[in-house]
Amino acid sequence: MAPMRRESDTDHPEWFQKKRKSRPLIVARWVPIALVGLPVATLLAIVIYPTVWMFYHSLRDTNIQGLFMGTHSHIGFSNYADVLGSERFQDSLLHLAQYLTFGACLQVIIGTVLALTLYEFVKSNAIRTVVLIMLVIPMMLPPSIVGVLWRFLLTPSNGAVNQALLNLGLIEQHIEWFNAGISLWSIIIADSWNWVALPLLIVYSGRVSLPPAVYEAARVDGASQWKVMRRITLPMLKEVIAIAFILRFTDAFKFVDLVYIMTSGGPAQSSELPTYIAFQRGIREFAVGEAAAYAIIIFIISAVIITLFLKYMKGVMRARGFA
Amino acid sequence: MSGVSLQKVNKIYGSGADSVHAVQDLDLEVSDGEFVALLGPSGCGKTSTLRMIVGLESITSGQILFGDRDISHLDPQDRNVAMAFETYALYPNFTVADNLSFPLEVLGLPAELQRKKTDEIAELLRITDILQAYPPELSGGQQQRVSLGRALIREPSVFILDEVMSHLDAHLKFSMLFDLKRLHRELRRTMIYVTHDQVEALALADRVAVMSNARMQQVGDRNTLYNRPANVFVADFIGEPPTNFFRAEVAYHDHDTIISVMDSDLTLQPGTAAATSLRESQRKEVIAGIRPQNLGFAETAHFLTADVEISEYLGERSMLTVVNGTTRFQAIAPPDLRVNPGTSVRLYYEPLNVMLFDPETETLIA
């Protein structure tokens, strides 16, 4: 039998023609505009407008009164000069560096070690699940509860942590967890307890998805477990670990809650992070202009670092032929 | 280098009611430098067998020897065995050169020697131009070559290939078949090649081991498997299109032994040797088999008469599906043959080509 052939491309079957006619063209005209327009409007309202507004006020001497009365005047970049020149801000950058190195980095490292240990050494699925759930529980608590909890645990005179360390004979007298120089460490400890499961989950799921045949090949090749870990597993998980780090890193820039609850930046501003100062100056002390300058500076610092990171990721992806 | 010997090897996965007996009492002898293909349908236990030889899977019972050495319970790296994987299993974060030299790096060879051997093996497999590329950038055929190279570089005593061509297109497969054959001829290593594709197995291997239902069915070269299949399964599995089987009754006359196919008026004349052995055993029923290739139009003394049902033109040949009574069977015909459905045809055969199997055990009688 000869195959059926249409006369031309426009010769569609009847049902198709009918369907086409029943849908008026006017629908096609405003639907796309609405579909694109609504998100764009939302974006304008909640991101673009506030950012522009913030940048505008970072150049003015706005305070709470001026904000409502409309009496604020242009002062150029002197807000920025004030912020960058202040010892308080410079100290807070050091605190941020400390928090990033010992908080975010350690969380990613510990999370990775825990994840890979769990995967390599615990072979029973049931035990794995139980351990994972236990490790994830802290992440499900609200930050305010975590802060209050750790303030209790770290109370110098009769807190559980000091008592435990004393009983174990590791220390001879109470550690003053909320003194200057130590309070930021206390925050880092609480935050790590709170968030270590995030890199753990990310790295664990990354490890689960690595192809088993590659590991069998390595076994047949005779590579030791340590060699496999160092030469195959960790390099293959590089991006995954980098993503875990980036998530903790972005959190570090907006990290206010635990600082506020545990130490309020104290004592003597010794545990303040840049974002906390911005929050303090803007929301508590109503120095809107200066707080805006803080926010813009933090934004620029994080944007630069994220851009560098993305560039690195792109390089890695290209080298592997993924992009 | 050494041969491989499997003795009463068993593999049982799980325990109790859920256990699966994946490999049952498997015996296999592969001599030094031989190329043996392990052939069978999916789920027949061939991959389990191979994983036990490599050491990726433990042995429930039995013994595996490399040469005289019992390696049944050694780790893969202590067996001096190498394997090329179905999915290639290249290290994605290494360049091709690093992939090739990794087994040497593990052995702790000096960098200079590693590079020299890498270059040699790349030369052998014709992948010198992609040494600096990463696996995800390569085509399937290139990845498979790299995976072969990585397995070969260590000069293992036993070399295992697991369905290495199942992801290659037909054209590449053909050239890889040629390359593998060449490699084996040049290296003379003991190779075990696992596949579900009989064309690959028959083209490559010195001998083919056919597995089904966790058991070894038959080991032999192409002619043995084709002309003297040990049982109905092998006769059916080897050869394309598959063998025609008939349930038949045997009648003994003074000088003649006649096999009449049930549900039809077909009769088959067995070969002299088969007739003698039938006569000795006086059996009443058999399964008779004859390959479609052995039914043709060149006139001989014996023929089957049947009506053409379907005639398929397949390029270099035609395939006829014919029917007699309710019995359907197939025959290969020349490509220029034109027969209309319904035509009655005579299909000639040689009695020698009639295979007879026991209806109970399905093993070859004669």
PDB file of C-alpha atoms in Angstrom, chain A residues 40-204:
ATOM      1  CA  VAL A  40       9.135  41.479  36.535  1.00  0.00           C
ATOM      2  CA  ALA A  41       6.859  43.741  38.569  1.00  0.00           C
ATOM      3  CA  THR A  42       7.435  41.641  41.671  1.00  0.00           C
ATOM      4  CA  LEU A  43      11.168  41.769  41.132  1.00  0.00           C
ATOM      5  CA  LEU A  44      11.031  45.531  40.698  1.00  0.00           C
ATOM      6  CA  ALA A  45       8.990  45.960  43.862  1.00  0.00           C
ATOM      7  CA  ILE A  46      10.983  43.755  46.203  1.00  0.00           C
ATOM      8  CA  VAL A  47      14.534  43.880  44.838  1.00  0.00           C
ATOM      9  CA  ILE A  48      15.255  46.671  42.384  1.00  0.00           C
ATOM     10  CA  TYR A  49      13.330  49.472  44.086  1.00  0.00           C
ATOM     11  CA  PRO A  50      14.688  48.804  47.626  1.00  0.00           C
ATOM     12  CA  THR A  51      18.236  48.496  46.279  1.00  0.00           C
ATOM     13  CA  VAL A  52      18.016  51.776  44.416  1.00  0.00           C
ATOM     14  CA  TRP A  53      16.347  53.362  47.453  1.00  0.00           C
ATOM     15  CA  MET A  54      19.136  52.070  49.659  1.00  0.00           C
ATOM     16  CA  PHE A  55      21.844  53.333  47.369  1.00  0.00           C
ATOM     17  CA  TYR A  56      20.128  56.740  47.262  1.00  0.00           C
ATOM     18  CA  HIS A  57      20.068  57.014  51.047  1.00  0.00           C
ATOM     19  CA  SER A  58      23.628  55.767  51.407  1.00  0.00           C
ATOM     20  CA  LEU A  59      24.604  59.072  49.810  1.00  0.00           C
ATOM     21  CA  ARG A  60      22.488  61.148  52.247  1.00  0.00           C
ATOM     22  CA  ASP A  61      22.485  61.973  55.935  1.00  0.00           C
ATOM     23  CA  THR A  62      19.142  60.259  56.499  1.00  0.00           C
ATOM     24  CA  ASN A  63      18.087  59.467  60.053  1.00  0.00           C
ATOM     25  CA  ILE A  64      14.693  58.387  61.332  1.00  0.00           C
ATOM     26  CA  GLN A  65      13.376  61.901  61.668  1.00  0.00           C
ATOM     27  CA  GLY A  66      14.719  62.973  58.296  1.00  0.00           C
ATOM     28  CA  LEU A  67      13.252  59.878  56.731  1.00  0.00           C
ATOM     29  CA  PHE A  68       9.715  60.733  57.762  1.00  0.00           C
ATOM     30  CA  MET A  69       9.945  64.529  57.455  1.00  0.00           C
ATOM     31  CA  GLY A  70      11.796  64.318  54.156  1.00  0.00           C
ATOM     32  CA  THR A  71      14.618  66.447  55.522  1.00  0.00           C
ATOM     33  CA  HIS A  72      17.823  64.824  54.448  1.00  0.00           C
ATOM     34  CA  SER A  73      20.544  66.235  52.291  1.00  0.00           C
ATOM     35  CA  HIS A  74      23.150  64.929  49.887  1.00  0.00           C
ATOM     36  CA  ILE A  75      26.524  64.367  51.524  1.00  0.00           C
ATOM     37  CA  GLY A  76      28.351  62.481  48.758  1.00  0.00           C
ATOM     38  CA  PHE A  77      30.358  59.445  49.830  1.00  0.00           C
ATOM     39  CA  SER A  78      31.053  60.592  53.361  1.00  0.00           C
ATOM     40  CA  ASN A  79      28.892  57.767  54.797  1.00  0.00           C
ATOM     41  CA  TYR A  80      31.223  55.318  53.019  1.00  0.00           C
ATOM     42  CA  ALA A  81      34.287  57.159  54.286  1.00  0.00           C
ATOM     43  CA  ASP A  82      32.916  57.030  57.822  1.00  0.00           C
ATOM     44  CA  VAL A  83      32.202  53.321  57.632  1.00  0.00           C
ATOM     45  CA  LEU A  84      35.466  52.295  55.971  1.00  0.00           C
ATOM     46  CA  GLY A  85      37.446  54.540  58.306  1.00  0.00           C
ATOM     47  CA  SER A  86      35.819  53.352  61.503  1.00  0.00           C
ATOM     48  CA  GLU A  87      37.698  50.945  63.721  1.00  0.00           C
ATOM     49  CA  ARG A  88      34.409  49.238  64.517  1.00  0.00           C
ATOM     50  CA  PHE A  89      33.938  48.243  60.878  1.00  0.00           C
ATOM     51  CA  GLN A  90      37.547  47.179  60.415  1.00  0.00           C
ATOM     52  CA  ASP A  91      37.339  45.015  63.530  1.00  0.00           C
ATOM     53  CA  SER A  92      34.105  43.496  62.312  1.00  0.00           C
ATOM     54  CA  LEU A  93      35.846  42.520  59.047  1.00  0.00           C
ATOM     55  CA  LEU A  94      38.466  40.670  61.104  1.00  0.00           C
ATOM     56  CA  HIS A  95      35.654  38.996  63.017  1.00  0.00           C
ATOM     57  CA  LEU A  96      34.051  38.035  59.722  1.00  0.00           C
ATOM     58  CA  ALA A  97      37.344  36.566  58.524  1.00  0.00           C
ATOM     59  CA  GLN A  98      37.615  34.573  61.752  1.00  0.00           C
ATOM     60  CA  TYR A  99      34.035  33.399  61.422  1.00  0.00           C
ATOM     61  CA  LEU A 100      34.557  32.403  57.770  1.00  0.00           C
ATOM     62  CA  THR A 101      37.777  30.494  58.416  1.00  0.00           C
ATOM     63  CA  PHE A 102      36.853  28.750  61.611  1.00  0.00           C
ATOM     64  CA  GLY A 103      33.094  28.685  61.242  1.00  0.00           C
ATOM     65  CA  ALA A 104      32.170  28.212  57.601  1.00  0.00           C
ATOM     66  CA  CYS A 105      35.359  26.386  56.548  1.00  0.00           C
ATOM     67  CA  LEU A 106      35.419  24.094  59.569  1.00  0.00           C
ATOM     68  CA  GLN A 107      31.753  23.282  59.115  1.00  0.00           C
ATOM     69  CA  VAL A 108      32.395  22.273  55.527  1.00  0.00           C
ATOM     70  CA  ILE A 109      35.478  20.253  56.459  1.00  0.00           C
ATOM     71  CA  ILE A 110      33.811  18.508  59.400  1.00  0.00           C
ATOM     72  CA  GLY A 111      30.657  17.963  57.376  1.00  0.00           C
ATOM     73  CA  THR A 112      32.681  16.413  54.553  1.00  0.00           C
ATOM     74  CA  VAL A 113      34.646  14.169  56.906  1.00  0.00           C
ATOM     75  CA  LEU A 114      31.469  13.049  58.651  1.00  0.00           C
ATOM     76  CA  ALA A 115      29.663  12.426  55.365  1.00  0.00           C
ATOM     77  CA  LEU A 116      32.470  10.354  53.852  1.00  0.00           C
ATOM     78  CA  THR A 117      33.076   8.460  57.102  1.00  0.00           C
ATOM     79  CA  LEU A 118      29.393   7.657  57.290  1.00  0.00           C
ATOM     80  CA  TYR A 119      29.386   6.479  53.677  1.00  0.00           C
ATOM     81  CA  GLU A 120      32.602   4.456  53.770  1.00  0.00           C
ATOM     82  CA  PHE A 121      32.366   2.838  57.186  1.00  0.00           C
ATOM     83  CA  VAL A 122      28.667   2.423  57.898  1.00  0.00           C
ATOM     84  CA  LYS A 123      27.358  -0.131  55.443  1.00  0.00           C
ATOM     85  CA  SER A 124      23.896  -0.721  56.928  1.00  0.00           C
ATOM     86  CA  ASN A 125      21.280   1.515  55.361  1.00  0.00           C
ATOM     87  CA  ALA A 126      19.155   1.581  58.507  1.00  0.00           C
ATOM     88  CA  ILE A 127      22.022   2.824  60.669  1.00  0.00           C
ATOM     89  CA  ARG A 128      22.987   5.387  58.055  1.00  0.00           C
ATOM     90  CA  THR A 129      19.473   6.788  58.026  1.00  0.00           C
ATOM     91  CA  VAL A 130      19.281   6.984  61.812  1.00  0.00           C
ATOM     92  CA  VAL A 131      22.675   8.745  62.028  1.00  0.00           C
ATOM     93  CA  LEU A 132      21.728  11.168  59.262  1.00  0.00           C
ATOM     94  CA  ILE A 133      18.456  12.060  60.964  1.00  0.00           C
ATOM     95  CA  MET A 134      20.216  12.634  64.288  1.00  0.00           C
ATOM     96  CA  LEU A 135      22.797  14.858  62.650  1.00  0.00           C
ATOM     97  CA  VAL A 136      20.164  16.857  60.805  1.00  0.00           C
ATOM     98  CA  ILE A 137      17.987  17.623  63.836  1.00  0.00           C
ATOM     99  CA  PRO A 138      19.977  20.741  64.916  1.00  0.00           C
ATOM    100  CA  MET A 139      19.417  22.254  61.491  1.00  0.00           C
ATOM    101  CA  MET A 140      15.662  22.058  62.007  1.00  0.00           C
ATOM    102  CA  LEU A 141      15.715  24.238  65.127  1.00  0.00           C
ATOM    103  CA  PRO A 142      15.013  27.963  64.742  1.00  0.00           C
ATOM    104  CA  PRO A 143      18.140  30.119  65.281  1.00  0.00           C
ATOM    105  CA  SER A 144      16.574  31.879  68.243  1.00  0.00           C
ATOM    106  CA  ILE A 145      16.186  28.557  70.053  1.00  0.00           C
ATOM    107  CA  VAL A 146      19.734  27.542  69.149  1.00  0.00           C
ATOM    108  CA  GLY A 147      21.016  30.842  70.548  1.00  0.00           C
ATOM    109  CA  VAL A 148      19.146  30.522  73.815  1.00  0.00           C
ATOM    110  CA  LEU A 149      20.116  26.856  74.099  1.00  0.00           C
ATOM    111  CA  TRP A 150      23.811  27.542  73.693  1.00  0.00           C
ATOM    112  CA  ARG A 151      23.691  30.527  76.035  1.00  0.00           C
ATOM    113  CA  PHE A 152      22.445  28.089  78.660  1.00  0.00           C
ATOM    114  CA  LEU A 153      24.993  25.413  77.769  1.00  0.00           C
ATOM    115  CA  LEU A 154      27.862  27.889  77.833  1.00  0.00           C
ATOM    116  CA  THR A 155      26.872  29.750  80.984  1.00  0.00           C
ATOM    117  CA  PRO A 156      30.261  30.043  82.728  1.00  0.00           C
ATOM    118  CA  SER A 157      29.339  29.257  86.341  1.00  0.00           C
ATOM    119  CA  ASN A 158      27.052  26.243  85.953  1.00  0.00           C
ATOM    120  CA  GLY A 159      26.632  25.644  82.209  1.00  0.00           C
ATOM    121  CA  ALA A 160      26.710  22.091  80.965  1.00  0.00           C
ATOM    122  CA  VAL A 161      29.786  22.567  78.785  1.00  0.00           C
ATOM    123  CA  ASN A 162      32.003  23.903  81.569  1.00  0.00           C
ATOM    124  CA  GLN A 163      30.739  21.233  83.961  1.00  0.00           C
ATOM    125  CA  ALA A 164      31.498  18.509  81.452  1.00  0.00           C
ATOM    126  CA  LEU A 165      34.997  19.842  80.740  1.00  0.00           C
ATOM    127  CA  LEU A 166      35.668  20.123  84.490  1.00  0.00           C
ATOM    128  CA  ASN A 167      34.448  16.597  85.136  1.00  0.00           C
ATOM    129  CA  LEU A 168      36.598  15.263  82.336  1.00  0.00           C
ATOM    130  CA  GLY A 169      39.555  17.081  83.844  1.00  0.00           C
ATOM    131  CA  LEU A 170      40.241  18.989  80.620  1.00  0.00           C
ATOM    132  CA  ILE A 171      40.091  22.380  82.349  1.00  0.00           C
ATOM    133  CA  GLU A 172      40.744  23.463  85.909  1.00  0.00           C
ATOM    134  CA  GLN A 173      38.519  26.471  86.113  1.00  0.00           C
ATOM    135  CA  HIS A 174      35.475  27.758  84.272  1.00  0.00           C
ATOM    136  CA  ILE A 175      35.981  29.145  80.791  1.00  0.00           C
ATOM    137  CA  GLU A 176      34.384  32.564  80.577  1.00  0.00           C
ATOM    138  CA  TRP A 177      32.587  31.863  77.316  1.00  0.00           C
ATOM    139  CA  PHE A 178      31.157  35.346  76.943  1.00  0.00           C
ATOM    140  CA  ASN A 179      34.274  37.418  77.672  1.00  0.00           C
ATOM    141  CA  ALA A 180      35.938  39.546  75.048  1.00  0.00           C
ATOM    142  CA  GLY A 181      38.040  37.424  72.716  1.00  0.00           C
ATOM    143  CA  ILE A 182      36.085  34.258  73.464  1.00  0.00           C
ATOM    144  CA  SER A 183      32.509  35.293  72.780  1.00  0.00           C
ATOM    145  CA  LEU A 184      32.936  35.090  69.010  1.00  0.00           C
ATOM    146  CA  TRP A 185      34.280  31.541  69.450  1.00  0.00           C
ATOM    147  CA  SER A 186      31.169  30.687  71.415  1.00  0.00           C
ATOM    148  CA  ILE A 187      29.039  31.918  68.545  1.00  0.00           C
ATOM    149  CA  ILE A 188      31.124  29.893  66.093  1.00  0.00           C
ATOM    150  CA  ILE A 189      30.653  26.753  68.203  1.00  0.00           C
ATOM    151  CA  ALA A 190      26.888  27.220  68.411  1.00  0.00           C
ATOM    152  CA  ASP A 191      26.647  28.017  64.706  1.00  0.00           C
ATOM    153  CA  SER A 192      28.727  24.986  63.747  1.00  0.00           C
ATOM    154  CA  TRP A 193      26.544  22.727  65.868  1.00  0.00           C
ATOM    155  CA  ASN A 194      23.541  24.275  64.162  1.00  0.00           C
ATOM    156  CA  TRP A 195      24.742  24.021  60.559  1.00  0.00           C
ATOM    157  CA  VAL A 196      27.318  21.269  60.191  1.00  0.00           C
ATOM    158  CA  ALA A 197      24.623  18.948  58.812  1.00  0.00           C
ATOM    159  CA  LEU A 198      24.138  21.098  55.707  1.00  0.00           C
ATOM    160  CA  PRO A 199      27.562  20.424  54.148  1.00  0.00           C
ATOM    161  CA  LEU A 200      27.232  16.886  55.464  1.00  0.00           C
ATOM    162  CA  LEU A 201      23.972  16.320  53.595  1.00  0.00           C
ATOM    163  CA  ILE A 202      25.273  17.932  50.415  1.00  0.00           C
ATOM    164  CA  VAL A 203      28.534  15.979  50.362  1.00  0.00           C
ATOM    165  CA  TYR A 204      26.824  12.748  51.385  1.00  0.00           C
TER     166      TYR A 204
END
